[in-house]
Short mmCIF file of N, CA, C and O in Angstrom, two decimals:
data_model
loop_
_atom_site.label_atom_id
_atom_site.label_comp_id
_atom_site.label_asym_id
_atom_site.label_seq_id
_atom_site.Cartn_x
_atom_site.Cartn_y
_atom_site.Cartn_z
N MET A 1 0.85 -1.18 0.00
CA MET A 1 0.00 0.00 0.00
C MET A 1 0.89 1.24 0.00
O MET A 1 1.80 1.34 0.81
N ALA A 2 0.64 2.15 -0.89
CA ALA A 2 1.43 3.38 -0.97
C ALA A 2 1.30 4.15 0.34
O ALA A 2 0.26 4.13 0.99
N THR A 3 2.36 4.85 0.69
CA THR A 3 2.39 5.51 1.99
C THR A 3 1.30 6.57 2.16
O THR A 3 0.71 6.69 3.22
N ARG A 4 1.00 7.33 1.12
CA ARG A 4 -0.06 8.34 1.25
C ARG A 4 -1.44 7.70 1.33
O ARG A 4 -2.32 8.21 2.02
N HIS A 5 -1.62 6.60 0.63
CA HIS A 5 -2.89 5.88 0.73
C HIS A 5 -3.06 5.35 2.16
O HIS A 5 -4.14 5.47 2.75
N LEU A 6 -1.99 4.81 2.71
CA LEU A 6 -2.02 4.34 4.10
C LEU A 6 -2.30 5.50 5.04
O LEU A 6 -3.08 5.37 5.99
N ALA A 7 -1.69 6.64 4.80
CA ALA A 7 -1.92 7.82 5.64
C ALA A 7 -3.40 8.22 5.61
O ALA A 7 -4.01 8.50 6.65
N ARG A 8 -4.00 8.22 4.42
CA ARG A 8 -5.42 8.57 4.30
C ARG A 8 -6.29 7.54 5.02
O ARG A 8 -7.31 7.89 5.62
N THR A 9 -5.90 6.30 4.95
CA THR A 9 -6.64 5.24 5.64
C THR A 9 -6.60 5.46 7.15
O THR A 9 -7.61 5.30 7.83
N ILE A 10 -5.45 5.83 7.66
CA ILE A 10 -5.33 6.12 9.09
C ILE A 10 -6.20 7.31 9.47
O ILE A 10 -6.86 7.31 10.51
N VAL A 11 -6.21 8.33 8.63
CA VAL A 11 -7.08 9.49 8.88
C VAL A 11 -8.53 9.03 8.93
O VAL A 11 -9.27 9.39 9.86
N LEU A 12 -8.94 8.23 7.97
CA LEU A 12 -10.32 7.75 7.94
C LEU A 12 -10.65 6.94 9.19
O LEU A 12 -11.68 7.15 9.82
N GLN A 13 -9.79 6.00 9.54
CA GLN A 13 -10.03 5.18 10.73
C GLN A 13 -10.16 6.05 11.98
O GLN A 13 -11.02 5.80 12.83
N SER A 14 -9.33 7.06 12.06
CA SER A 14 -9.35 7.94 13.23
C SER A 14 -10.63 8.76 13.29
O SER A 14 -11.27 8.86 14.34
N PHE A 15 -11.02 9.35 12.18
CA PHE A 15 -12.25 10.13 12.15
C PHE A 15 -13.48 9.25 12.35
O PHE A 15 -14.45 9.67 12.97
N TYR A 16 -13.42 8.03 11.83
CA TYR A 16 -14.54 7.12 12.04
C TYR A 16 -14.75 6.88 13.53
O TYR A 16 -15.86 6.99 14.04
N GLU A 17 -13.68 6.55 14.23
CA GLU A 17 -13.78 6.29 15.67
C GLU A 17 -14.26 7.54 16.42
O GLU A 17 -15.14 7.48 17.27
N TRP A 18 -13.67 8.66 16.08
CA TRP A 18 -14.02 9.93 16.74
C TRP A 18 -15.50 10.27 16.52
O TRP A 18 -16.22 10.63 17.44
N ASP A 19 -15.95 10.13 15.28
CA ASP A 19 -17.34 10.43 14.93
C ASP A 19 -18.30 9.39 15.52
O ASP A 19 -19.39 9.72 15.98
N PHE A 20 -17.88 8.13 15.54
CA PHE A 20 -18.71 7.05 16.09
C PHE A 20 -19.05 7.32 17.55
O PHE A 20 -20.16 7.04 18.00
N TYR A 21 -18.09 7.86 18.28
CA TYR A 21 -18.31 8.18 19.69
C TYR A 21 -18.78 9.61 19.88
O TYR A 21 -18.56 10.22 20.94
N ASP A 22 -19.45 10.16 18.87
CA ASP A 22 -20.01 11.51 18.91
C ASP A 22 -18.99 12.55 19.34
O ASP A 22 -19.31 13.47 20.09
N ARG A 23 -17.76 12.36 18.90
CA ARG A 23 -16.67 13.30 19.14
C ARG A 23 -16.35 13.46 20.62
O ARG A 23 -15.76 14.47 21.03
N GLY A 24 -16.75 12.48 21.41
CA GLY A 24 -16.53 12.53 22.85
C GLY A 24 -15.20 11.94 23.29
O GLY A 24 -14.97 11.76 24.48
N VAL A 25 -14.35 11.62 22.35
CA VAL A 25 -13.03 11.08 22.66
C VAL A 25 -11.98 12.00 22.06
O VAL A 25 -12.28 12.80 21.18
N ASP A 26 -10.76 11.86 22.51
CA ASP A 26 -9.67 12.73 22.07
C ASP A 26 -9.14 12.29 20.71
O ASP A 26 -8.50 11.25 20.60
N LEU A 27 -9.43 13.07 19.69
CA LEU A 27 -9.03 12.73 18.33
C LEU A 27 -7.51 12.63 18.21
O LEU A 27 -7.00 11.72 17.53
N GLU A 28 -6.79 13.49 18.88
CA GLU A 28 -5.33 13.47 18.79
C GLU A 28 -4.77 12.13 19.29
O GLU A 28 -3.89 11.54 18.67
N LYS A 29 -5.33 11.64 20.38
CA LYS A 29 -4.87 10.34 20.93
C LYS A 29 -5.22 9.20 19.97
O LYS A 29 -4.45 8.27 19.81
N ILE A 30 -6.39 9.29 19.36
CA ILE A 30 -6.79 8.26 18.40
C ILE A 30 -5.82 8.23 17.23
O ILE A 30 -5.36 7.17 16.81
N VAL A 31 -5.50 9.41 16.70
CA VAL A 31 -4.59 9.49 15.55
C VAL A 31 -3.22 8.96 15.94
O VAL A 31 -2.62 8.16 15.20
N GLU A 32 -2.71 9.37 17.09
CA GLU A 32 -1.39 8.90 17.54
C GLU A 32 -1.38 7.37 17.64
O GLU A 32 -0.44 6.72 17.20
N ARG A 33 -2.42 6.81 18.24
CA ARG A 33 -2.51 5.35 18.40
C ARG A 33 -2.57 4.66 17.03
O ARG A 33 -1.89 3.66 16.79
N ASN A 34 -3.35 5.21 16.13
CA ASN A 34 -3.49 4.59 14.80
C ASN A 34 -2.20 4.67 13.99
O ASN A 34 -1.86 3.74 13.27
N ILE A 35 -1.49 5.79 14.11
CA ILE A 35 -0.20 5.88 13.42
C ILE A 35 0.76 4.83 14.00
O ILE A 35 1.45 4.14 13.24
N GLU A 36 0.77 4.72 15.31
CA GLU A 36 1.66 3.74 15.96
C GLU A 36 1.29 2.31 15.58
O GLU A 36 2.16 1.49 15.27
N ASN A 37 0.00 2.00 15.57
CA ASN A 37 -0.44 0.62 15.31
C ASN A 37 -0.46 0.23 13.84
O ASN A 37 -0.23 -0.93 13.50
N PHE A 38 -0.76 1.17 12.97
CA PHE A 38 -0.96 0.82 11.56
C PHE A 38 -0.02 1.53 10.59
O PHE A 38 -0.02 1.22 9.41
N GLY A 39 0.73 2.52 11.09
CA GLY A 39 1.49 3.36 10.18
C GLY A 39 2.99 3.20 10.23
O GLY A 39 3.71 4.15 9.93
N GLN A 40 3.46 2.00 10.55
CA GLN A 40 4.91 1.81 10.62
C GLN A 40 5.58 2.10 9.29
O GLN A 40 6.71 2.53 9.25
N GLY A 41 4.88 1.88 8.19
CA GLY A 41 5.47 2.08 6.87
C GLY A 41 5.34 3.49 6.33
O GLY A 41 5.77 3.77 5.22
N ILE A 42 4.75 4.38 7.10
CA ILE A 42 4.54 5.75 6.61
C ILE A 42 5.83 6.53 6.75
O ILE A 42 6.38 6.65 7.84
N ASP A 43 6.30 7.08 5.63
CA ASP A 43 7.54 7.84 5.68
C ASP A 43 7.30 9.33 5.89
O ASP A 43 8.24 10.10 6.04
N GLU A 44 6.04 9.74 5.92
CA GLU A 44 5.72 11.15 6.20
C GLU A 44 4.47 11.25 7.07
O GLU A 44 3.39 11.60 6.59
N PRO A 45 4.61 10.95 8.37
CA PRO A 45 3.44 11.02 9.26
C PRO A 45 2.85 12.42 9.34
O PRO A 45 1.68 12.58 9.67
N GLU A 46 3.65 13.42 8.99
CA GLU A 46 3.12 14.79 9.01
C GLU A 46 1.98 14.96 8.00
O GLU A 46 1.13 15.82 8.16
N PHE A 47 1.95 14.10 6.97
CA PHE A 47 0.85 14.14 5.99
C PHE A 47 -0.47 13.77 6.68
O PHE A 47 -1.51 14.38 6.40
N VAL A 48 -0.42 12.80 7.58
CA VAL A 48 -1.62 12.42 8.35
C VAL A 48 -2.11 13.63 9.14
O VAL A 48 -3.29 13.99 9.09
N TRP A 49 -1.20 14.25 9.88
CA TRP A 49 -1.57 15.38 10.74
C TRP A 49 -2.07 16.58 9.92
O TRP A 49 -2.98 17.28 10.35
N LYS A 50 -1.48 16.79 8.77
CA LYS A 50 -1.91 17.89 7.90
C LYS A 50 -3.37 17.71 7.49
O LYS A 50 -4.17 18.65 7.53
N ILE A 51 -3.74 16.48 7.11
CA ILE A 51 -5.11 16.20 6.71
C ILE A 51 -6.06 16.32 7.90
O ILE A 51 -7.12 16.93 7.81
N VAL A 52 -5.67 15.72 9.03
CA VAL A 52 -6.52 15.77 10.23
C VAL A 52 -6.80 17.22 10.62
O VAL A 52 -7.96 17.61 10.83
N LYS A 53 -5.75 18.02 10.71
CA LYS A 53 -5.93 19.42 11.11
C LYS A 53 -6.75 20.19 10.07
O LYS A 53 -7.59 21.02 10.42
N GLY A 54 -6.53 19.89 8.80
CA GLY A 54 -7.29 20.56 7.75
C GLY A 54 -8.77 20.23 7.79
O GLY A 54 -9.62 21.11 7.63
N ILE A 55 -9.08 18.96 8.01
CA ILE A 55 -10.49 18.55 8.09
C ILE A 55 -11.15 19.23 9.29
O ILE A 55 -12.26 19.77 9.17
N ILE A 56 -10.49 19.21 10.44
CA ILE A 56 -11.06 19.84 11.64
C ILE A 56 -11.30 21.34 11.39
O ILE A 56 -12.36 21.87 11.69
N GLU A 57 -10.30 21.99 10.82
CA GLU A 57 -10.38 23.43 10.58
C GLU A 57 -11.52 23.78 9.63
O GLU A 57 -12.19 24.80 9.79
N HIS A 58 -11.77 22.93 8.65
CA HIS A 58 -12.76 23.24 7.62
C HIS A 58 -14.04 22.40 7.71
O HIS A 58 -14.86 22.45 6.80
N MET A 59 -14.21 21.65 8.81
CA MET A 59 -15.35 20.73 8.89
C MET A 59 -16.70 21.42 8.70
O MET A 59 -17.55 20.88 7.97
N PRO A 60 -16.96 22.57 9.31
CA PRO A 60 -18.28 23.18 9.07
C PRO A 60 -18.55 23.47 7.59
O PRO A 60 -19.63 23.20 7.09
N GLU A 61 -17.53 24.00 6.89
CA GLU A 61 -17.69 24.29 5.47
C GLU A 61 -17.83 23.00 4.66
O GLU A 61 -18.64 22.92 3.73
N ILE A 62 -17.04 21.99 5.01
CA ILE A 62 -17.09 20.70 4.30
C ILE A 62 -18.47 20.08 4.46
O ILE A 62 -19.06 19.60 3.49
N ASP A 63 -18.99 20.10 5.69
CA ASP A 63 -20.32 19.52 5.92
C ASP A 63 -21.41 20.26 5.14
O ASP A 63 -22.36 19.65 4.64
N LYS A 64 -21.26 21.57 5.00
CA LYS A 64 -22.23 22.33 4.20
C LYS A 64 -22.15 21.93 2.72
O LYS A 64 -23.17 21.85 2.04
N VAL A 65 -20.94 21.69 2.25
CA VAL A 65 -20.77 21.25 0.85
C VAL A 65 -21.44 19.89 0.67
O VAL A 65 -22.12 19.65 -0.34
N ILE A 66 -21.27 18.99 1.63
CA ILE A 66 -21.92 17.67 1.54
C ILE A 66 -23.43 17.84 1.50
O ILE A 66 -24.11 17.24 0.66
N GLU A 67 -23.97 18.67 2.36
CA GLU A 67 -25.42 18.89 2.40
C GLU A 67 -25.94 19.47 1.09
O GLU A 67 -27.02 19.11 0.63
N LYS A 68 -25.15 20.36 0.49
CA LYS A 68 -25.56 20.96 -0.79
C LYS A 68 -25.47 19.96 -1.94
O LYS A 68 -26.35 19.90 -2.80
N ALA A 69 -24.40 19.17 -1.94
CA ALA A 69 -24.17 18.23 -3.05
C ALA A 69 -25.04 16.97 -2.93
O ALA A 69 -25.27 16.30 -3.93
N ALA A 70 -25.49 16.65 -1.73
CA ALA A 70 -26.35 15.48 -1.51
C ALA A 70 -27.54 15.88 -0.65
O ALA A 70 -27.68 15.43 0.49
N PRO A 71 -28.42 16.74 -1.18
CA PRO A 71 -29.51 17.29 -0.36
C PRO A 71 -30.49 16.25 0.17
O PRO A 71 -31.13 16.46 1.20
N GLU A 72 -30.60 15.12 -0.52
CA GLU A 72 -31.52 14.09 -0.05
C GLU A 72 -30.93 13.25 1.09
O GLU A 72 -31.59 12.39 1.65
N TRP A 73 -29.66 13.54 1.44
CA TRP A 73 -28.98 12.82 2.52
C TRP A 73 -28.51 13.81 3.59
O TRP A 73 -27.41 14.33 3.49
N PRO A 74 -29.32 14.05 4.63
CA PRO A 74 -28.84 14.90 5.72
C PRO A 74 -27.55 14.31 6.30
O PRO A 74 -27.38 13.09 6.36
N ILE A 75 -26.65 15.18 6.70
CA ILE A 75 -25.32 14.76 7.13
C ILE A 75 -25.37 13.69 8.21
O ILE A 75 -24.58 12.74 8.20
N ASN A 76 -26.31 13.78 9.14
CA ASN A 76 -26.38 12.79 10.22
C ASN A 76 -27.02 11.48 9.78
O ASN A 76 -27.02 10.51 10.52
N LYS A 77 -27.55 11.43 8.55
CA LYS A 77 -28.14 10.20 8.02
C LYS A 77 -27.17 9.44 7.11
O LYS A 77 -27.42 8.31 6.74
N ILE A 78 -26.07 10.08 6.75
CA ILE A 78 -25.05 9.41 5.93
C ILE A 78 -24.27 8.48 6.86
O ILE A 78 -23.94 8.86 7.98
N ALA A 79 -24.01 7.29 6.40
CA ALA A 79 -23.25 6.33 7.22
C ALA A 79 -21.95 6.98 7.71
O ALA A 79 -21.31 7.75 6.98
N VAL A 80 -21.57 6.66 8.94
CA VAL A 80 -20.39 7.28 9.55
C VAL A 80 -19.17 7.14 8.65
O VAL A 80 -18.42 8.11 8.46
N ILE A 81 -18.97 5.97 8.09
CA ILE A 81 -17.78 5.76 7.25
C ILE A 81 -17.85 6.62 6.00
O ILE A 81 -16.88 7.28 5.63
N ASP A 82 -19.01 6.67 5.35
CA ASP A 82 -19.16 7.46 4.13
C ASP A 82 -19.01 8.96 4.40
O ASP A 82 -18.40 9.69 3.62
N ARG A 83 -19.59 9.40 5.50
CA ARG A 83 -19.49 10.81 5.89
C ARG A 83 -18.02 11.22 6.04
O ARG A 83 -17.61 12.28 5.58
N ASN A 84 -17.23 10.34 6.61
CA ASN A 84 -15.83 10.67 6.83
C ASN A 84 -14.97 10.48 5.59
O ASN A 84 -13.98 11.19 5.40
N VAL A 85 -15.35 9.56 4.71
CA VAL A 85 -14.67 9.47 3.42
C VAL A 85 -14.93 10.76 2.63
O VAL A 85 -14.02 11.31 2.02
N LEU A 86 -16.16 11.24 2.68
CA LEU A 86 -16.49 12.50 2.00
C LEU A 86 -15.71 13.67 2.59
O LEU A 86 -15.19 14.51 1.84
N ARG A 87 -15.61 13.72 3.90
CA ARG A 87 -14.85 14.81 4.53
C ARG A 87 -13.39 14.77 4.08
O ARG A 87 -12.81 15.81 3.77
N LEU A 88 -12.82 13.59 4.06
CA LEU A 88 -11.43 13.43 3.61
C LEU A 88 -11.29 13.87 2.15
O LEU A 88 -10.43 14.69 1.82
N GLY A 89 -12.14 13.34 1.29
CA GLY A 89 -12.07 13.68 -0.13
C GLY A 89 -12.31 15.15 -0.40
O GLY A 89 -11.60 15.78 -1.20
N LEU A 90 -13.29 15.72 0.28
CA LEU A 90 -13.60 17.14 0.06
C LEU A 90 -12.51 18.05 0.62
O LEU A 90 -12.21 19.08 0.02
N TYR A 91 -11.93 17.66 1.74
CA TYR A 91 -10.81 18.46 2.24
C TYR A 91 -9.71 18.52 1.18
O TYR A 91 -9.22 19.60 0.84
N GLU A 92 -9.34 17.36 0.66
CA GLU A 92 -8.26 17.34 -0.33
C GLU A 92 -8.66 18.04 -1.62
O GLU A 92 -7.86 18.73 -2.23
N LEU A 93 -9.90 17.88 -2.01
CA LEU A 93 -10.38 18.50 -3.25
C LEU A 93 -10.45 20.02 -3.14
O LEU A 93 -10.06 20.74 -4.05
N LEU A 94 -10.92 20.52 -2.01
CA LEU A 94 -11.18 21.95 -1.87
C LEU A 94 -10.04 22.74 -1.23
O LEU A 94 -9.86 23.92 -1.55
N TYR A 95 -9.30 22.12 -0.33
CA TYR A 95 -8.35 22.90 0.48
C TYR A 95 -6.89 22.47 0.36
O TYR A 95 -6.01 23.24 0.72
N ALA A 96 -6.62 21.28 -0.12
CA ALA A 96 -5.24 20.83 -0.21
C ALA A 96 -4.52 21.54 -1.35
O ALA A 96 -5.15 22.05 -2.29
N ASP A 97 -3.22 21.55 -1.28
CA ASP A 97 -2.38 22.10 -2.33
C ASP A 97 -2.58 21.26 -3.60
O ASP A 97 -2.32 20.05 -3.59
N LYS A 98 -3.05 21.89 -4.67
CA LYS A 98 -3.37 21.16 -5.91
C LYS A 98 -2.13 20.54 -6.55
O LYS A 98 -2.23 19.57 -7.29
N ASP A 99 -0.95 21.10 -6.28
CA ASP A 99 0.29 20.50 -6.80
C ASP A 99 0.65 19.24 -6.03
O ASP A 99 1.24 18.32 -6.57
N GLU A 100 0.28 19.21 -4.75
CA GLU A 100 0.56 18.06 -3.91
C GLU A 100 -0.48 16.96 -4.11
O GLU A 100 -0.16 15.78 -4.19
N VAL A 101 -1.74 17.37 -4.19
CA VAL A 101 -2.86 16.43 -4.38
C VAL A 101 -3.77 16.98 -5.47
O VAL A 101 -4.66 17.77 -5.20
N PRO A 102 -3.55 16.57 -6.72
CA PRO A 102 -4.43 17.02 -7.79
C PRO A 102 -5.87 16.57 -7.53
O PRO A 102 -6.10 15.54 -6.90
N PRO A 103 -6.85 17.35 -8.00
CA PRO A 103 -8.26 17.01 -7.74
C PRO A 103 -8.64 15.58 -8.10
O PRO A 103 -9.34 14.91 -7.34
N LYS A 104 -8.17 15.09 -9.24
CA LYS A 104 -8.56 13.73 -9.64
C LYS A 104 -7.95 12.68 -8.72
O LYS A 104 -8.54 11.62 -8.49
N VAL A 105 -6.79 12.97 -8.14
CA VAL A 105 -6.18 12.06 -7.16
C VAL A 105 -7.03 12.05 -5.89
O VAL A 105 -7.30 10.99 -5.32
N ALA A 106 -7.47 13.23 -5.44
CA ALA A 106 -8.32 13.32 -4.25
C ALA A 106 -9.59 12.49 -4.43
O ALA A 106 -9.99 11.73 -3.54
N ILE A 107 -10.21 12.62 -5.58
CA ILE A 107 -11.45 11.89 -5.86
C ILE A 107 -11.16 10.38 -5.94
O ILE A 107 -11.87 9.58 -5.31
N ASN A 108 -10.14 10.01 -6.68
CA ASN A 108 -9.79 8.60 -6.82
C ASN A 108 -9.48 7.94 -5.49
O ASN A 108 -9.90 6.81 -5.22
N GLU A 109 -8.69 8.62 -4.67
CA GLU A 109 -8.33 8.07 -3.36
C GLU A 109 -9.58 7.84 -2.50
O GLU A 109 -9.70 6.81 -1.85
N ALA A 110 -10.47 8.81 -2.49
CA ALA A 110 -11.70 8.67 -1.70
C ALA A 110 -12.53 7.48 -2.19
O ALA A 110 -13.06 6.71 -1.39
N ILE A 111 -12.64 7.33 -3.49
CA ILE A 111 -13.40 6.20 -4.05
C ILE A 111 -12.74 4.87 -3.67
O ILE A 111 -13.42 3.92 -3.27
N GLU A 112 -11.43 4.79 -3.78
CA GLU A 112 -10.72 3.55 -3.43
C GLU A 112 -10.89 3.22 -1.95
O GLU A 112 -11.08 2.06 -1.58
N ILE A 113 -10.83 4.23 -1.11
CA ILE A 113 -11.02 3.99 0.33
C ILE A 113 -12.45 3.51 0.58
O ILE A 113 -12.67 2.60 1.37
N ALA A 114 -13.41 4.11 -0.10
CA ALA A 114 -14.80 3.67 0.06
C ALA A 114 -14.96 2.21 -0.39
O ALA A 114 -15.68 1.44 0.24
N LYS A 115 -14.28 1.83 -1.47
CA LYS A 115 -14.35 0.44 -1.94
C LYS A 115 -13.82 -0.52 -0.88
O LYS A 115 -14.35 -1.62 -0.71
N ASN A 116 -12.79 -0.10 -0.17
CA ASN A 116 -12.17 -0.97 0.83
C ASN A 116 -12.89 -1.01 2.17
O ASN A 116 -12.83 -2.02 2.86
N TYR A 117 -13.56 0.07 2.53
CA TYR A 117 -14.08 0.18 3.90
C TYR A 117 -15.58 0.37 4.02
O TYR A 117 -16.09 0.40 5.13
N SER A 118 -16.29 0.52 2.92
CA SER A 118 -17.70 0.82 3.02
C SER A 118 -18.54 -0.17 2.22
O SER A 118 -18.02 -1.16 1.72
N GLY A 119 -19.81 0.12 2.10
CA GLY A 119 -20.73 -0.77 1.42
C GLY A 119 -20.59 -0.73 -0.09
O GLY A 119 -19.87 0.11 -0.66
N SER A 120 -21.30 -1.61 -0.76
CA SER A 120 -21.16 -1.76 -2.21
C SER A 120 -21.64 -0.54 -3.00
O SER A 120 -21.15 -0.29 -4.10
N ASN A 121 -22.58 0.22 -2.46
CA ASN A 121 -23.07 1.41 -3.16
C ASN A 121 -22.28 2.67 -2.83
O ASN A 121 -22.44 3.69 -3.49
N SER A 122 -21.45 2.59 -1.82
CA SER A 122 -20.73 3.78 -1.34
C SER A 122 -19.78 4.39 -2.37
O SER A 122 -19.76 5.61 -2.50
N PRO A 123 -19.00 3.60 -3.11
CA PRO A 123 -18.12 4.24 -4.09
C PRO A 123 -18.87 5.10 -5.10
O PRO A 123 -18.41 6.19 -5.46
N LYS A 124 -20.06 4.65 -5.53
CA LYS A 124 -20.86 5.44 -6.46
C LYS A 124 -21.34 6.73 -5.80
O LYS A 124 -21.34 7.80 -6.42
N PHE A 125 -21.77 6.62 -4.55
CA PHE A 125 -22.23 7.79 -3.80
C PHE A 125 -21.10 8.80 -3.63
O PHE A 125 -21.25 9.99 -3.90
N ILE A 126 -19.94 8.32 -3.20
CA ILE A 126 -18.76 9.17 -2.99
C ILE A 126 -18.38 9.82 -4.32
O ILE A 126 -18.13 11.04 -4.38
N ASN A 127 -18.32 9.04 -5.38
CA ASN A 127 -17.98 9.56 -6.70
C ASN A 127 -18.99 10.62 -7.14
O ASN A 127 -18.61 11.66 -7.70
N GLY A 128 -20.26 10.37 -6.89
CA GLY A 128 -21.29 11.33 -7.29
C GLY A 128 -21.15 12.66 -6.57
O GLY A 128 -21.20 13.72 -7.21
N VAL A 129 -20.94 12.63 -5.27
CA VAL A 129 -20.81 13.86 -4.50
C VAL A 129 -19.52 14.60 -4.90
O VAL A 129 -19.55 15.79 -5.21
N LEU A 130 -18.40 13.89 -4.91
CA LEU A 130 -17.12 14.55 -5.23
C LEU A 130 -17.10 15.02 -6.69
O LEU A 130 -16.58 16.09 -6.99
N GLY A 131 -17.68 14.23 -7.59
CA GLY A 131 -17.76 14.62 -8.99
C GLY A 131 -18.58 15.88 -9.19
O GLY A 131 -18.21 16.77 -9.97
N THR A 132 -19.69 15.99 -8.47
CA THR A 132 -20.53 17.19 -8.53
C THR A 132 -19.75 18.42 -8.07
O THR A 132 -19.77 19.47 -8.73
N VAL A 133 -19.07 18.28 -6.96
CA VAL A 133 -18.29 19.41 -6.42
C VAL A 133 -17.16 19.78 -7.39
O VAL A 133 -16.93 20.96 -7.66
N TYR A 134 -16.50 18.78 -7.95
CA TYR A 134 -15.41 19.05 -8.89
C TYR A 134 -15.91 19.78 -10.13
O TYR A 134 -15.30 20.74 -10.60
N ARG A 135 -17.05 19.35 -10.67
CA ARG A 135 -17.63 20.01 -11.84
C ARG A 135 -17.99 21.47 -11.52
O ARG A 135 -17.75 22.36 -12.33
N GLU A 136 -18.53 21.70 -10.33
CA GLU A 136 -18.86 23.07 -9.93
C GLU A 136 -17.59 23.92 -9.82
O GLU A 136 -17.59 25.09 -10.20
N MET A 137 -16.51 23.31 -9.32
CA MET A 137 -15.24 24.03 -9.23
C MET A 137 -14.74 24.42 -10.61
O MET A 137 -14.30 25.55 -10.82
N GLN A 138 -14.84 23.48 -11.56
CA GLN A 138 -14.39 23.75 -12.92
C GLN A 138 -15.23 24.84 -13.58
O GLN A 138 -14.71 25.69 -14.29
N GLU A 139 -16.55 24.80 -13.35
CA GLU A 139 -17.44 25.83 -13.92
C GLU A 139 -17.09 27.21 -13.39
O GLU A 139 -17.05 28.18 -14.13
N LYS A 140 -16.83 27.30 -12.08
CA LYS A 140 -16.46 28.59 -11.47
C LYS A 140 -15.17 29.11 -12.07
O LYS A 140 -15.05 30.30 -12.34
N GLU A 141 -14.20 28.23 -12.26
CA GLU A 141 -12.91 28.65 -12.82
C GLU A 141 -13.05 29.09 -14.28
O GLU A 141 -12.40 30.03 -14.70
N SER A 142 -13.91 28.41 -15.03
CA SER A 142 -14.06 28.78 -16.44
C SER A 142 -14.86 30.08 -16.61
O SER A 142 -14.79 30.73 -17.63
N ASN A 143 -15.63 30.45 -15.59
CA ASN A 143 -16.42 31.69 -15.64
C ASN A 143 -15.64 32.91 -15.15
O ASN A 143 -16.17 34.00 -15.13
N ARG A 144 -14.40 32.70 -14.74
CA ARG A 144 -13.59 33.83 -14.25
C ARG A 144 -13.05 34.64 -15.37
O ARG A 144 -12.75 34.37 -16.41
#
């Protein structure tokens, strides 16, 4: 498994646990434990922390984007795993350095993670939401 893919998986596992317990546990401790237990092969653990901090910093905006892109799915009705795959993908799509994580890589990674950790319909759902946001981003840029 590529190191950045593993890093994203650790981020997802950490946010899943944190969200599962209604954010009543220490996310930093969860991330530290997951890096220690699952991330021995990661050569840049700072990438994990960069994503975690970015998602936390932008979570209200990210959740609003999810609600807009999937209006028939209130955020609290989306499966915990899918909600956090979307947060990860949207953080990278909207806020990450595009030279470091190109938009199509952000979308692809989120879909692959959904294939590995979620239900059979989840990759389509994740692709639909992220694809919608990406198309809107492209339209805004072409209208400038």
